[in-house]
């Protein structure tokens, strides 16, 4: 690669503050001589710290037809991300140092975002015995988040041990909260719509019961717990209670749970099938409120690409999951409004803190690492699945008009997106 | 039945209420004459307006000769060959005349004879009900333009028409008024 | 009407039209000649992903009486069992020129998906635990012909409502047609959000009901803790002789079949004069003829 370029971002509003110029040089936001810098006209644009996604499925190794580390990285960059945490449910499962290092290396090679692998909690995600968490932590990938996502660590003893064990290297367990006995055969939120459609229900209590148990376990052993994709009002109440007691728990919500409801299933189009499922409007309302007041710490995409054949089929046979990286910022913007400081907190600073990604989550001010993204808040776009950089097309937002557009993204001073297009 | 707007502009009355009653009387007389007093005869009207016409003919025959001719209704919807050309039609009831049709002379009754396809369908429908000794056809109006080798045994009035024209029969029982009108399509 | 995917989609006028048309079809079926030329040249495909000989035969008889060409495409011994996707199967049927596809499928909503992939009409012959609209129509037809009306009828639907597509279709259709439905069964098998009356005590509803519709209860439900034992289920929710005698004189007993004699219904009840079980089968053909005619008997 050539020597890093020098960029002058002109007339940008950092987090909604008065217009300024940002000089990007040597991988940091610099102060000094802008001579010779390539000028990026940022009139009307807002600069945010590069977004950090704590929950991305990149599908490589194993399902490269649905996504690769590279294609997922490109989608992330286009969505304003500079770092993503890659979930462990690949094939083979990321439950050894070898697999996490492979994913880490593929991320570096793609060079579009920092790909931080998440390690599996249990061998093969089977929920029976602990994977070699320490080996993954000390590998080149330096894994700090462990998750069996897609599966719940439902055995309480195993969950307790995992929470305790990762304390040795400052790790955190990210739990996919779903009591499996209560969700056997579940297809969508248990409620009036599911009854009408004849689809087996996924009751809210299956999530809430696990979160309640886990916050008590985390409190008991003094460990950190992260709760993936919180989806119900009841979960929010459990978290509120736990946080008030001082439990070290953090929680995420996905863009789709902030926007869509279970009514979408009425079409039987599996593009709306996701786990945990879309919930009724009352839950959506509670999640939005919790995201604003901080009971929910972050927005995480749960970007879950799926091949066409896994979605163009009967609802019950379809895989759960939705694309999210390229639309997350727009949806968060529509939910939180142009409260840029809050958006930066929920989509960059807090997820970077939880993941321990020191180079990310810093506001783009002189001296900070130049991981940032430029957003045009006035732009409107109609979501077209065919335009996605992902290898998959399973966006639930097709045809919807969303606010805001990522114009440019910089990773350590190098643009990954310019003029709204991926640089490579 | 919805007619094209242009066709609705200047309808021409072909039969008034009095004309229509006179024509029905005449057909009733002809039937009596041709069937030697309507012995072994049943009338079957083809919906919608063939039904009331058949009943009127039976009435007149009773008045003229004191003979009770059994009357039925023959719905032909399921036998039509033009189903695909129109929106789905509702099926009407079929009422077999008291005593059935086997071995009898059955006179089909319809308002307008045009292409002959309705009658063709009626013959098929009738043959699924039984085996009449013979089948005859009585119509209020014959407007020509046959597409099948079918002719009526009793015709109230022959009205030469252009293809673009349409003949509309109204009866008190179904439309609140007795009249026959010609709607022109040639303007 | 383009498709029949769900009884919940039918408004009162359309549902009544189906029942009236079925009545005409029934009067035709009584004649010596049982075949009508109506759907000559039309192709009806029976696409069955579940074994249901009775439903398939009923649709087949209905289509054939209207002179349609019938192709039976069953999951066994076809490319379906080799894992061909529903979409690929749909494209095949499309290429074959199917005017209507009658689909029975274990997955709820499969007919809705199919309807997005084929140009012809789609008829739901039972999808998962969702709906079975022609069953509800034939049940309504049977009630109307036995009791003379539907509006104001009190209907008790008894048994495993949770897993019953028959119950869902009946609840939707009967509400549309003005009957009053009460769901009866153990709380584990009665969804609370079907927006209809619920009662957990069979004995308390019997004396004031016009129709008792017994649903098939699968013995496997017992293993999933929906109820403790067959014996307890039969005692609390089975319709036996003494219970039947609590019904008003005119009341009828229905069952969509196949029955578990001795479980949800006693042989004495199934074979009684109140039972409409055999009639339901005959009415099924007339109702399916009516539906096929209304879907295919006009301009496509
Ligand atoms: Zn998950």
Tab-separated table of C-alpha atoms and ligand atoms in Angstrom, chain A residues 55 149-150 176 229 275, ligand 1:
chain	number	residue	atom	x	y	z
A	55	UNK	CA	-22.871	-8.567	16.794
A	149	UNK	CA	-24.995	-16.848	19.812
A	150	UNK	CA	-27.632	-18.674	17.866
A	176	UNK	CA	-28.246	-15.227	23.430
A	229	UNK	CA	-30.485	-8.576	21.127
A	275	UNK	CA	-34.344	-14.857	16.363
D	1	LIG	ZN1	-28.577	-14.428	18.759
